[in-house]
Amino acid sequence: MAHAAVHDDHHDAHDHKPQGFLHRWLFTTNHKDIGTLYLVFALVMFLTGGSMAMIIRAELFQPGMQLVQPEFFNEMTTVHALVMIFGAVMPAFVGLGNWMIPLQVGAPDMALPRMNNWSFWILPFAFTLLISSLFMPGAGPQGGWTLYPPLSLQGGNSVAFVIFAIHMMGISSIMGAINIIATILNMRAPGMDLLKMPIFVWSWLITAFLLIAVMPVLAGAVTMLLTDKYFGTSFFNAAGGGDPVMFQHIFWFFGHPEVYIMILPAFGIASEIIPTFSRKPLFGYQAMVYATAAIAFLSFIVWAHHMFTVGMPLGGEIYFMFATMLISIPTGVKVFNWVTTMWRGSISFEAPMLWAVAFVILFTIGGFSGLMLAIVPADFQYHDTYFVVAHFHYVLVTGALFSIIAAVYYWWPKWTGRMYNETLAKIHFWWSVVFVNLLFFPQHFLGLAGMPRRIPDYNVVFADWNMISSIGAFGMFATPFIMFFVLWHSKKHGVVAEARAWEGAKGLEWTVPSPAPHHTFTTPPVIGPGDLAHGDISH
Amino acid sequence: MTAGPDIASDNLDLRRRRARRTALLFGGIAVAVYLGFLLSGVVGR
């Protein structure tokens, strides 16, 4: 296969991998190795958080108390969320960014490789600290991932450890974001203008700006929680003149952009995969970039839709309702463009495309239920019910997680030099699609019928849908193990992958051999006409 | 939108120096947001 861009294969043929396990993985500054570390870490966290979800769903399999104490159930809901958000989804996207951004912009590595190593290695310590809080005297955190005071401050001393863990995760995220911005702005290959960058790179650039803007806000809020508990301040203590509702405002000023931090890279992945398997350029490349930026901007001005029921002036409720609805416009642009990219394309449904199409359909369901929640009078009914749980799991599981799996299948041949078995991958896909909908779709019905979230027991009227949801959860827990088998089978028996593993794939990452050598683009690639995913399209 | 001047350069050291400046700028912004946020809570009382 001809390489589209001139590439210094001779130089890259000398792999120069560090020898020895510790030297290779503990001290690595190589973006591919650090990307792999992030992805493996995210996988471990997915299994950890998934195990906690199994405990939650097993307890909810039937009404009545079955397996665990209510306090432990609350610990599980709290830590499941923290682990999945900060330990699984975010690191998985950072891992994909680490692997692919330098390859996609033609850079030899991330701009600040040693800081990259630090960014990763903080994470295992942060999560060891977080999970160890479950075993501390006075129990682990039970107040939900939102850490609302005064509830979150009424537990034992584990809250101090959780806050320290959040600080460490924040530092890791901010350093990772700085590195990504510095790499994209300074390390692009000659000729790759900003509006010729792959859309995944664009989505990560905007995500990195979001991270730098909001992670310090979360750090500030939890620092105030810490001083309220241990140093006698009253930022959120009404008895001392503080305001607990202020914490909610501050938390969601971080929390809503955080949702987009977990979904914008997913948009980028779908925008890479759908054109490849439609064998067409992405429809409306510039519109996609501007829509991503618009979503990021809007994410800062809609936070209070998470707290309509707390009580706020009617004008505030109306503003936050309409501002939230505005988000559906740039999001609709994206969905329209993905569908239009497929329109009259020469489509084939290899596993990455299946996951990407499922992402578009199922994420849109999550988007629609989000619109329902944006309507103030309706939200007063839905708030804190299982409808909200169904909504954000459609966004984060069938949205973020499905895109991560799509990306792994899409770039796996580039990482390992082996193709996977399509039949096995399709079994993995269809198994996941069936069980994920069995798991989360009934939760809409439970929420509409009034079942509150974060409870270990419930009225018998909710029994049937809970049982179905739990069966879906048990089936869903098998999916990572199916995926392990598919990937293990690929490593052992997979067909050797070409440099351009997919017929319709464009972009610099497909110009280097598969597997990608340890060092790539040590001399910047010379980009010719037709080399880029988007650059040869007249805007 | 057009690319910055760095795109024309294939001098890796120069690009890394610029990257360090970018990193310091954004690191400074992150620290300023954190400290400014805490101070606004204290000074405002």
Coordinates of C-alpha atoms in Angstrom, one line a residue:
Chain A
M1 CA 0.0 0.0 0.0
A2 CA 1.4 3.4 -1.0
H3 CA 1.9 5.8 1.8
A4 CA 0.1 9.0 1.3
A5 CA 2.6 11.2 3.1
V6 CA 6.3 11.1 2.7
H7 CA 7.5 9.4 5.9
D8 CA 10.9 8.7 7.2
D9 CA 10.5 4.9 7.5
H10 CA 14.3 4.4 7.6
H11 CA 14.6 6.4 10.7
D12 CA 11.6 5.0 12.4
A13 CA 12.7 1.4 11.6
H14 CA 15.1 1.7 14.6
D15 CA 12.6 1.2 17.4
H16 CA 14.7 2.2 20.4
K17 CA 12.2 0.8 22.9
P18 CA 13.6 1.0 26.4
Q19 CA 14.6 -2.4 27.8
G20 CA 13.2 -3.7 31.1
F21 CA 9.7 -3.6 32.4
L22 CA 10.2 -0.8 34.9
H23 CA 12.3 1.3 32.6
R24 CA 9.8 0.9 29.8
W25 CA 6.6 1.6 31.7
L26 CA 7.5 3.6 34.9
F27 CA 9.9 6.0 33.4
T28 CA 8.4 6.2 29.9
T29 CA 8.0 9.6 28.2
N30 CA 6.8 8.0 24.9
H31 CA 3.3 9.1 24.0
K32 CA 2.3 5.7 22.7
D33 CA 3.5 3.9 25.9
I34 CA 1.7 6.5 28.1
G35 CA -1.4 6.2 26.0
T36 CA -1.3 2.5 26.5
L37 CA -0.9 3.0 30.3
Y38 CA -3.9 5.3 30.4
L39 CA -6.0 2.8 28.4
V40 CA -5.0 -0.1 30.7
F41 CA -5.7 2.0 33.8
A42 CA -9.1 3.0 32.4
L43 CA -9.9 -0.6 31.7
V44 CA -9.0 -1.6 35.3
M45 CA -11.2 1.3 36.5
F46 CA -14.1 0.2 34.2
L47 CA -14.0 -3.2 35.8
T48 CA -13.8 -1.7 39.3
G49 CA -16.6 0.7 38.7
G50 CA -18.5 -2.0 36.9
S51 CA -18.2 -4.4 39.8
M52 CA -19.7 -1.7 42.0
A53 CA -22.6 -1.3 39.5
M54 CA -23.2 -5.1 39.8
I55 CA -23.5 -4.8 43.6
I56 CA -26.0 -1.9 43.1
R57 CA -28.0 -3.8 40.5
A58 CA -27.9 -7.1 42.5
E59 CA -29.3 -5.3 45.5
L60 CA -32.0 -3.7 43.3
F61 CA -32.9 -7.1 41.6
Q62 CA -35.8 -7.4 44.0
P63 CA -37.6 -5.1 46.4
G64 CA -36.5 -5.4 50.0
M65 CA -33.0 -5.5 51.4
Q66 CA -31.1 -8.4 49.8
L67 CA -27.3 -8.3 50.0
V68 CA -25.8 -5.1 51.5
Q69 CA -26.4 -2.6 54.2
P70 CA -27.9 0.8 53.1
E71 CA -24.7 2.6 54.1
F72 CA -22.6 0.3 51.9
F73 CA -25.1 0.8 49.0
N74 CA -24.6 4.6 49.3
E75 CA -20.9 4.1 49.2
M76 CA -21.2 2.0 46.1
T77 CA -23.3 4.6 44.2
T78 CA -20.9 7.4 45.3
V79 CA -17.6 5.6 44.5
H80 CA -19.0 3.9 41.3
A81 CA -19.6 7.4 39.9
L82 CA -16.3 8.9 40.9
V83 CA -14.4 5.9 39.6
M84 CA -16.3 5.8 36.3
I85 CA -16.1 9.5 35.6
F86 CA -12.6 10.4 36.8
G87 CA -10.9 6.9 36.6
A88 CA -12.4 5.3 33.6
V89 CA -14.0 7.6 31.0
M90 CA -11.7 10.6 31.3
P91 CA -8.4 8.6 31.4
A92 CA -9.6 6.4 28.4
F93 CA -10.1 9.6 26.3
V94 CA -6.7 10.9 27.5
G95 CA -5.1 7.6 26.5
L96 CA -6.7 7.8 23.1
G97 CA -5.5 11.4 22.8
N98 CA -2.0 10.5 23.9
W99 CA -1.8 7.7 21.3
M100 CA -3.4 9.5 18.4
I101 CA -2.9 13.3 18.6
P102 CA 0.8 13.2 17.9
L103 CA 0.3 10.7 15.1
Q104 CA -2.6 12.7 13.6
V105 CA -0.8 16.1 13.7
G106 CA 2.6 14.6 12.5
A107 CA 4.4 15.3 15.8
P108 CA 7.2 13.1 17.2
D109 CA 5.7 13.1 20.7
M110 CA 3.6 15.2 23.1
A111 CA 5.1 18.6 23.6
L112 CA 6.0 17.9 27.3
P113 CA 6.8 14.2 27.5
R114 CA 8.1 14.2 31.1
M115 CA 5.0 16.0 32.4
N116 CA 3.0 13.5 30.4
N117 CA 4.6 10.7 32.5
W118 CA 3.7 12.6 35.7
S119 CA 0.1 13.2 34.5
F120 CA -0.4 9.5 34.3
W121 CA 1.4 8.2 37.3
I122 CA -0.5 10.5 39.7
L123 CA -3.7 8.7 38.8
P124 CA -3.0 5.2 40.3
F125 CA -2.1 6.9 43.6
A126 CA -5.2 9.1 43.5
F127 CA -7.5 6.1 42.9
T128 CA -5.8 3.9 45.5
L129 CA -6.5 6.7 48.0
L130 CA -10.1 7.0 46.8
I131 CA -10.9 3.3 47.0
S132 CA -9.0 2.9 50.3
S133 CA -11.5 5.3 51.8
L134 CA -14.1 2.5 51.6
F135 CA -12.1 0.6 54.3
M136 CA -11.6 3.5 56.7
P137 CA -13.2 3.8 60.1
G138 CA -16.4 5.7 59.9
A139 CA -17.0 4.3 56.3
G140 CA -16.3 5.7 52.9
P141 CA -18.0 8.6 51.1
Q142 CA -21.8 8.2 51.0
G143 CA -23.0 11.5 49.9
G144 CA -23.1 10.9 46.1
W145 CA -20.4 12.0 43.6
T146 CA -21.8 15.6 43.8
L147 CA -20.5 15.8 47.4
Y148 CA -23.3 18.2 48.4
P149 CA -22.9 19.7 51.9
P150 CA -24.0 19.3 54.6
L151 CA -24.5 15.6 53.8
S152 CA -21.0 15.0 52.5
L153 CA -19.5 16.5 55.6
Q154 CA -21.5 14.3 58.0
G155 CA -19.5 11.2 57.3
G156 CA -16.2 10.2 58.9
N157 CA -12.7 11.4 58.0
S158 CA -12.8 9.6 54.7
V159 CA -14.0 12.9 53.1
A160 CA -10.5 14.4 53.6
F161 CA -9.0 11.5 51.7
V162 CA -11.6 11.7 48.9
I163 CA -11.0 15.5 48.6
F164 CA -7.2 14.8 48.4
A165 CA -7.8 12.2 45.7
I166 CA -10.0 14.7 43.8
H167 CA -7.2 17.2 44.0
M168 CA -4.7 14.7 42.6
M169 CA -7.1 13.7 39.7
G170 CA -7.6 17.4 39.0
I171 CA -3.8 18.1 38.8
S172 CA -3.4 15.1 36.5
S173 CA -6.2 16.3 34.2
I174 CA -5.0 19.9 34.1
M175 CA -1.4 18.7 33.3
G176 CA -2.8 16.4 30.6
A177 CA -4.9 19.2 29.1
I178 CA -2.0 21.7 29.1
N179 CA 0.1 19.1 27.3
I180 CA -2.5 18.5 24.7
I181 CA -3.0 22.2 24.0
A182 CA 0.8 22.8 23.8
T183 CA 1.1 19.9 21.5
I184 CA -1.7 20.9 19.1
L185 CA -0.7 24.5 19.0
N186 CA 3.0 24.1 18.6
M187 CA 3.9 20.6 17.3
R188 CA 1.7 20.3 14.1
A189 CA 3.5 19.2 11.0
P190 CA 4.3 22.0 8.5
G191 CA 1.2 22.5 6.3
M192 CA -1.3 21.3 8.8
D193 CA -3.4 24.4 9.4
L194 CA -5.9 24.4 12.3
L195 CA -8.7 23.9 9.9
K196 CA -7.0 20.9 8.3
M197 CA -6.6 19.0 11.6
P198 CA -8.5 15.8 12.1
I199 CA -11.7 16.4 13.9
F200 CA -10.6 14.2 16.8
V201 CA -7.8 16.6 17.4
W202 CA -10.1 19.5 17.3
S203 CA -12.5 17.9 19.7
W204 CA -9.6 17.3 22.1
L205 CA -8.3 20.8 21.8
I206 CA -11.7 22.2 22.8
T207 CA -12.0 19.6 25.6
A208 CA -8.6 20.6 26.9
F209 CA -9.7 24.2 27.2
L210 CA -12.8 23.1 29.1
L211 CA -10.6 21.1 31.5
I212 CA -8.3 24.0 32.3
A213 CA -11.3 26.3 32.9
V214 CA -13.3 24.0 35.2
M215 CA -11.0 21.6 37.0
P216 CA -9.6 24.5 39.2
V217 CA -13.2 25.4 40.1
L218 CA -13.9 21.9 41.4
A219 CA -10.6 22.0 43.2
G220 CA -11.6 25.3 44.8
A221 CA -15.0 24.0 45.8
V222 CA -13.7 20.8 47.5
T223 CA -10.9 22.9 49.2
M224 CA -13.7 25.0 50.7
L225 CA -15.5 21.8 51.8
L226 CA -12.3 20.7 53.5
T227 CA -11.9 24.0 55.4
D228 CA -15.5 23.9 56.4
K229 CA -15.0 20.5 57.9
Y230 CA -11.6 20.9 59.5
F231 CA -10.8 24.5 59.9
G232 CA -14.0 26.1 61.1
T233 CA -14.9 28.1 58.0
S234 CA -18.5 28.4 57.0
F235 CA -18.5 28.7 53.2
F236 CA -21.4 26.3 52.9
N237 CA -22.5 26.1 56.5
A238 CA -25.8 28.0 57.0
A239 CA -25.4 28.2 60.8
G240 CA -22.2 30.2 60.2
G241 CA -23.6 32.5 57.6
G242 CA -22.6 30.3 54.6
D243 CA -24.8 28.9 51.9
P244 CA -25.1 25.2 51.0
V245 CA -26.8 26.1 47.8
M246 CA -23.8 28.0 46.7
F247 CA -21.9 24.7 46.7
Q248 CA -24.4 23.3 44.3
H249 CA -24.0 26.3 41.9
I250 CA -20.2 26.0 42.1
F251 CA -20.2 22.3 41.7
W252 CA -22.4 22.4 38.6
F253 CA -20.4 25.2 37.1
F254 CA -17.8 22.5 37.0
G255 CA -20.1 19.6 36.6
H256 CA -21.9 20.6 33.4
P257 CA -18.8 21.3 31.4
E258 CA -17.5 18.0 32.9
V259 CA -20.3 16.2 31.0
Y260 CA -19.0 17.7 27.8
I261 CA -15.4 16.9 28.7
M262 CA -16.6 13.3 28.6
I263 CA -18.6 13.6 25.3
L264 CA -16.7 16.0 23.0
P265 CA -13.9 13.5 22.3
A266 CA -16.6 10.9 21.6
F267 CA -18.0 13.3 19.0
G268 CA -14.4 13.5 17.5
I269 CA -14.1 9.7 17.4
A270 CA -17.5 9.3 15.6
S271 CA -16.4 12.0 13.1
E272 CA -13.3 10.0 12.3
I273 CA -14.9 6.6 12.0
I274 CA -18.1 7.4 10.1
P275 CA -16.4 9.0 7.0
T276 CA -13.9 6.1 6.9
F277 CA -16.6 3.4 6.6
S278 CA -18.9 5.6 4.5
R279 CA -16.0 6.2 2.1
K280 CA -16.9 9.8 1.9
P281 CA -15.4 13.0 3.4
L282 CA -17.0 14.2 6.6
F283 CA -20.0 16.4 5.7
G284 CA -19.7 20.0 7.0
Y285 CA -16.2 19.8 8.6
Q286 CA -16.1 23.4 9.6
A287 CA -19.7 23.3 10.9
M288 CA -18.6 20.3 13.1
V289 CA -15.7 22.4 14.5
Y290 CA -17.9 25.4 15.2
A291 CA -20.6 23.2 16.7
T292 CA -18.1 21.6 19.0
A293 CA -16.9 25.1 20.1
A294 CA -20.5 26.3 20.5
I295 CA -21.4 23.3 22.7
A296 CA -18.3 24.0 24.8
F297 CA -19.3 27.7 25.2
L298 CA -22.9 26.8 26.1
S299 CA -21.7 24.3 28.7
F300 CA -20.6 27.3 30.9
I301 CA -24.0 29.0 31.0
V302 CA -26.5 26.2 31.7
W303 CA -25.3 24.8 35.0
A304 CA -28.4 25.5 37.1
H305 CA -30.6 23.1 35.1
H306 CA -29.2 20.5 37.5
M307 CA -30.8 22.2 40.5
F308 CA -34.1 23.6 39.4
T309 CA -35.8 22.1 42.4
V310 CA -33.5 23.8 44.9
G311 CA -35.5 27.0 44.5
M312 CA -34.5 29.9 42.4
P313 CA -36.2 32.9 40.9
L314 CA -38.6 32.2 38.0
G315 CA -36.5 34.3 35.7
G316 CA -33.5 32.2 36.5
E317 CA -35.4 29.0 35.8
I318 CA -36.7 30.3 32.5
Y319 CA -33.2 31.5 31.5
F320 CA -31.5 28.2 32.3
M321 CA -34.3 26.2 30.6
F322 CA -34.0 28.0 27.3
A323 CA -30.2 28.2 27.5
T324 CA -30.1 24.4 28.0
M325 CA -32.4 23.9 25.0
L326 CA -30.0 25.9 22.8
I327 CA -27.5 23.1 23.2
S328 CA -29.7 20.9 21.0
I329 CA -28.9 23.2 18.0
P330 CA -25.1 22.5 17.7
T331 CA -25.7 18.9 18.8
G332 CA -28.3 18.6 16.1
V333 CA -25.9 20.0 13.6
K334 CA -23.5 17.2 14.5
V335 CA -26.1 14.4 14.3
F336 CA -27.3 15.8 11.0
N337 CA -23.7 15.9 9.6
W338 CA -23.0 12.3 10.7
V339 CA -26.2 11.1 9.0
T340 CA -25.4 13.2 5.9
T341 CA -21.9 11.8 5.8
M342 CA -23.4 8.3 5.6
W343 CA -26.1 9.4 3.0
R344 CA -25.3 7.8 -0.3
G345 CA -22.0 6.6 1.0
S346 CA -20.5 3.3 0.1
I347 CA -21.1 2.1 3.7
S348 CA -19.6 -1.1 5.2
F349 CA -20.4 -2.2 8.7
E350 CA -17.1 -3.3 10.3
A351 CA -17.1 -3.2 14.1
P352 CA -15.9 0.4 14.5
M353 CA -18.7 1.6 12.3
L354 CA -21.3 -0.5 14.1
W355 CA -20.2 1.0 17.4
A356 CA -20.2 4.5 15.9
V357 CA -23.7 4.2 14.4
A358 CA -25.0 2.8 17.7
F359 CA -23.3 5.8 19.4
V360 CA -25.2 8.2 17.1
I361 CA -28.6 6.6 17.7
L362 CA -28.3 5.8 21.4
F363 CA -26.6 9.1 22.3
T364 CA -29.4 10.9 20.6
I365 CA -31.9 9.1 22.9
G366 CA -29.8 10.4 25.8
G367 CA -29.9 13.9 24.2
F368 CA -33.7 13.8 23.9
S369 CA -34.2 12.8 27.5
G370 CA -31.9 15.6 28.4
L371 CA -34.2 18.0 26.5
M372 CA -37.1 16.6 28.5
L373 CA -35.2 17.3 31.7
A374 CA -34.4 20.9 30.6
I375 CA -38.1 21.7 30.8
V376 CA -38.6 23.2 34.3
P377 CA -42.1 22.0 35.2
A378 CA -41.3 18.5 33.9
D379 CA -37.9 18.5 35.7
F380 CA -39.8 19.1 39.0
Q381 CA -41.4 15.6 38.4
Y382 CA -38.3 13.9 37.0
H383 CA -35.7 15.3 39.4
D384 CA -33.8 12.7 41.5
T385 CA -35.7 9.8 39.8
Y386 CA -34.4 6.9 37.8
F387 CA -35.3 8.9 34.7
V388 CA -32.2 11.0 35.3
V389 CA -30.2 7.9 35.9
A390 CA -31.4 6.5 32.5
H391 CA -30.6 9.8 30.8
F392 CA -27.0 10.2 31.9
H393 CA -26.2 6.5 31.4
Y394 CA -27.5 6.8 27.8
V395 CA -25.1 9.8 27.4
L396 CA -22.1 8.2 29.2
V397 CA -22.4 4.5 28.4
T398 CA -23.9 4.4 25.0
G399 CA -22.3 7.7 24.3
A400 CA -18.9 8.0 25.8
L401 CA -18.1 4.3 26.4
F402 CA -19.4 3.1 23.0
S403 CA -17.2 5.7 21.3
I404 CA -14.2 4.5 23.3
I405 CA -14.9 0.9 22.2
A406 CA -15.3 2.1 18.6
A407 CA -12.0 3.9 18.8
V408 CA -10.2 0.8 20.2
Y409 CA -11.5 -1.4 17.3
Y410 CA -10.7 1.4 14.8
W411 CA -7.1 2.1 15.9
W412 CA -6.3 -1.4 17.3
P413 CA -4.7 -2.5 14.0
K414 CA -2.5 0.7 14.1
W415 CA -1.5 -0.1 17.7
T416 CA -0.8 -3.8 17.4
G417 CA -0.3 -4.5 13.7
R418 CA -3.1 -7.1 13.8
M419 CA -6.6 -7.1 12.6
Y420 CA -9.3 -8.6 14.9
N421 CA -11.9 -11.2 14.0
E422 CA -15.0 -9.4 12.6
T423 CA -17.4 -12.1 13.6
L424 CA -16.2 -12.1 17.2
A425 CA -16.3 -8.3 17.3
K426 CA -19.9 -8.3 16.0
I427 CA -20.9 -10.8 18.7
H428 CA -19.4 -8.4 21.2
F429 CA -21.3 -5.5 19.6
W430 CA -24.7 -7.1 19.4
W431 CA -24.4 -8.6 22.9
S432 CA -23.6 -5.1 24.2
V433 CA -26.4 -3.4 22.3
V434 CA -29.1 -5.8 23.5
F435 CA -28.0 -5.8 27.2
V436 CA -27.2 -2.1 27.5
N437 CA -30.8 -1.2 26.4
L438 CA -32.2 -3.9 28.6
L439 CA -30.2 -2.3 31.4
F440 CA -31.0 1.4 30.9
F441 CA -34.2 1.7 28.9
P442 CA -36.5 0.4 31.6
Q443 CA -35.0 3.0 34.0
H444 CA -36.9 5.6 32.0
F445 CA -40.2 3.9 33.0
L446 CA -39.1 3.5 36.6
G447 CA -38.3 7.2 36.8
L448 CA -41.5 8.3 35.1
A449 CA -43.4 6.1 37.6
G450 CA -41.6 7.9 40.5
M451 CA -38.8 5.6 41.6
P452 CA -36.2 7.8 43.4
R453 CA -32.5 7.3 42.6
R454 CA -29.8 6.3 45.3
I455 CA -32.1 4.0 47.3
P456 CA -31.4 0.3 48.1
D457 CA -35.0 -0.6 48.6
Y458 CA -38.2 0.4 46.7
N459 CA -41.9 -0.1 46.4
V460 CA -43.0 -3.5 44.9
V461 CA -44.7 -1.6 42.1
F462 CA -41.3 -1.0 40.6
A463 CA -40.2 -4.7 40.9
D464 CA -40.6 -5.9 37.3
W465 CA -38.6 -3.2 35.5
N466 CA -35.9 -3.4 38.2
M467 CA -35.5 -7.1 37.6
I468 CA -35.2 -6.6 33.8
S469 CA -32.8 -3.8 34.4
S470 CA -30.6 -5.9 36.6
I471 CA -30.7 -8.8 34.1
G472 CA -29.4 -6.3 31.5
A473 CA -26.7 -5.2 33.9
F474 CA -25.5 -8.8 34.5
G475 CA -25.4 -9.3 30.7
M476 CA -23.5 -6.1 30.2
F477 CA -20.9 -7.1 32.8
A478 CA -19.9 -9.9 30.4
T479 CA -19.0 -7.5 27.6
P480 CA -15.5 -6.5 28.7
F481 CA -14.6 -10.1 28.9
I482 CA -15.9 -10.8 25.4
M483 CA -13.8 -7.8 24.3
F484 CA -10.7 -9.2 26.1
F485 CA -11.2 -12.4 24.1
V486 CA -11.6 -10.6 20.8
L487 CA -8.4 -8.6 21.4
W488 CA -6.5 -11.6 22.8
H489 CA -7.6 -13.6 19.7
S490 CA -6.4 -10.8 17.5
K491 CA -3.0 -10.7 19.1
K492 CA -2.6 -14.4 18.8
H493 CA -4.3 -15.2 15.5
G494 CA -5.1 -11.9 13.8
V495 CA -4.2 -11.2 10.2
V496 CA -1.3 -8.8 9.8
A497 CA -2.6 -5.2 9.3
E498 CA -1.5 -2.9 6.6
A499 CA -0.3 0.6 7.2
R500 CA -3.7 1.9 6.0
A501 CA -5.8 -0.7 7.8
W502 CA -9.1 0.5 6.6
E503 CA -9.8 1.1 2.9
G504 CA -11.4 4.5 3.4
A505 CA -9.2 5.8 6.2
K506 CA -7.4 9.1 5.7
G507 CA -5.0 11.0 8.0
L508 CA -1.4 10.9 8.9
E509 CA -1.7 8.1 11.4
W510 CA -2.4 5.7 8.5
T511 CA 0.8 6.7 6.7
V512 CA 3.0 5.0 9.3
P513 CA 3.5 1.3 9.4
S514 CA 1.3 -1.0 11.6
P515 CA 2.1 -1.4 14.4
A516 CA 3.2 2.2 14.7
P517 CA 6.9 2.2 15.5
H518 CA 8.0 3.4 18.9
H519 CA 9.2 6.7 17.4
T520 CA 7.3 8.3 14.6
F521 CA 7.6 11.5 12.7
T522 CA 11.1 12.2 14.1
T523 CA 11.4 14.3 10.9
P524 CA 8.1 16.2 10.2
P525 CA 6.1 14.6 7.4
V526 CA 5.7 16.4 4.1
I527 CA 2.0 16.6 3.5
G528 CA 0.9 16.2 0.0
P529 CA -2.5 16.7 -1.7
G530 CA -5.0 14.2 -0.5
D531 CA -3.0 13.2 2.5
L532 CA -5.2 14.6 5.2
A533 CA -8.6 13.5 6.4
H534 CA -10.1 17.0 5.8
G535 CA -7.4 19.1 4.3
D536 CA -8.1 18.3 0.6
I537 CA -11.7 19.4 0.9
S538 CA -12.5 22.9 -0.1
H539 CA -14.3 24.6 2.8
Chain B
M1 CA -8.5 30.6 10.2
T2 CA -4.8 30.3 9.4
A3 CA -2.0 28.6 11.1
G4 CA 0.5 30.4 13.4
P5 CA 4.1 31.0 12.4
D6 CA 5.2 27.8 14.2
I7 CA 3.7 25.7 11.4
A8 CA 6.3 26.9 8.9
S9 CA 9.1 25.8 11.2
D10 CA 10.4 22.3 11.3
N11 CA 12.9 23.2 14.1
L12 CA 11.8 20.8 16.8
D13 CA 13.7 22.6 19.6
L14 CA 12.1 25.9 18.7
R15 CA 8.7 24.3 18.7
R16 CA 9.3 22.7 22.1
R17 CA 10.4 26.0 23.6
R18 CA 7.1 27.6 22.3
A19 CA 5.2 24.6 23.7
R20 CA 6.8 25.2 27.1
R21 CA 5.7 28.9 27.0
T22 CA 2.2 27.8 26.1
A23 CA 2.2 25.3 29.0
L24 CA 3.3 27.9 31.4
L25 CA 0.6 30.3 30.2
F26 CA -2.2 27.8 30.6
G27 CA -0.7 26.4 33.9
G28 CA -0.7 30.0 35.2
I29 CA -4.4 30.4 34.1
A30 CA -5.3 27.2 36.0
V31 CA -3.6 28.3 39.2
A32 CA -5.1 31.8 38.9
V33 CA -8.6 30.4 38.5
Y34 CA -8.1 28.2 41.6
L35 CA -6.6 30.9 43.8
G36 CA -8.9 33.6 42.5
F37 CA -11.8 31.4 43.2
L38 CA -10.8 30.7 46.8
L39 CA -9.9 34.4 47.4
S40 CA -13.2 35.5 46.1
G41 CA -14.9 33.4 48.7
V42 CA -12.8 34.8 51.5
V43 CA -12.5 38.5 50.4
G44 CA -16.2 38.7 49.7
R45 CA -17.1 38.1 53.4

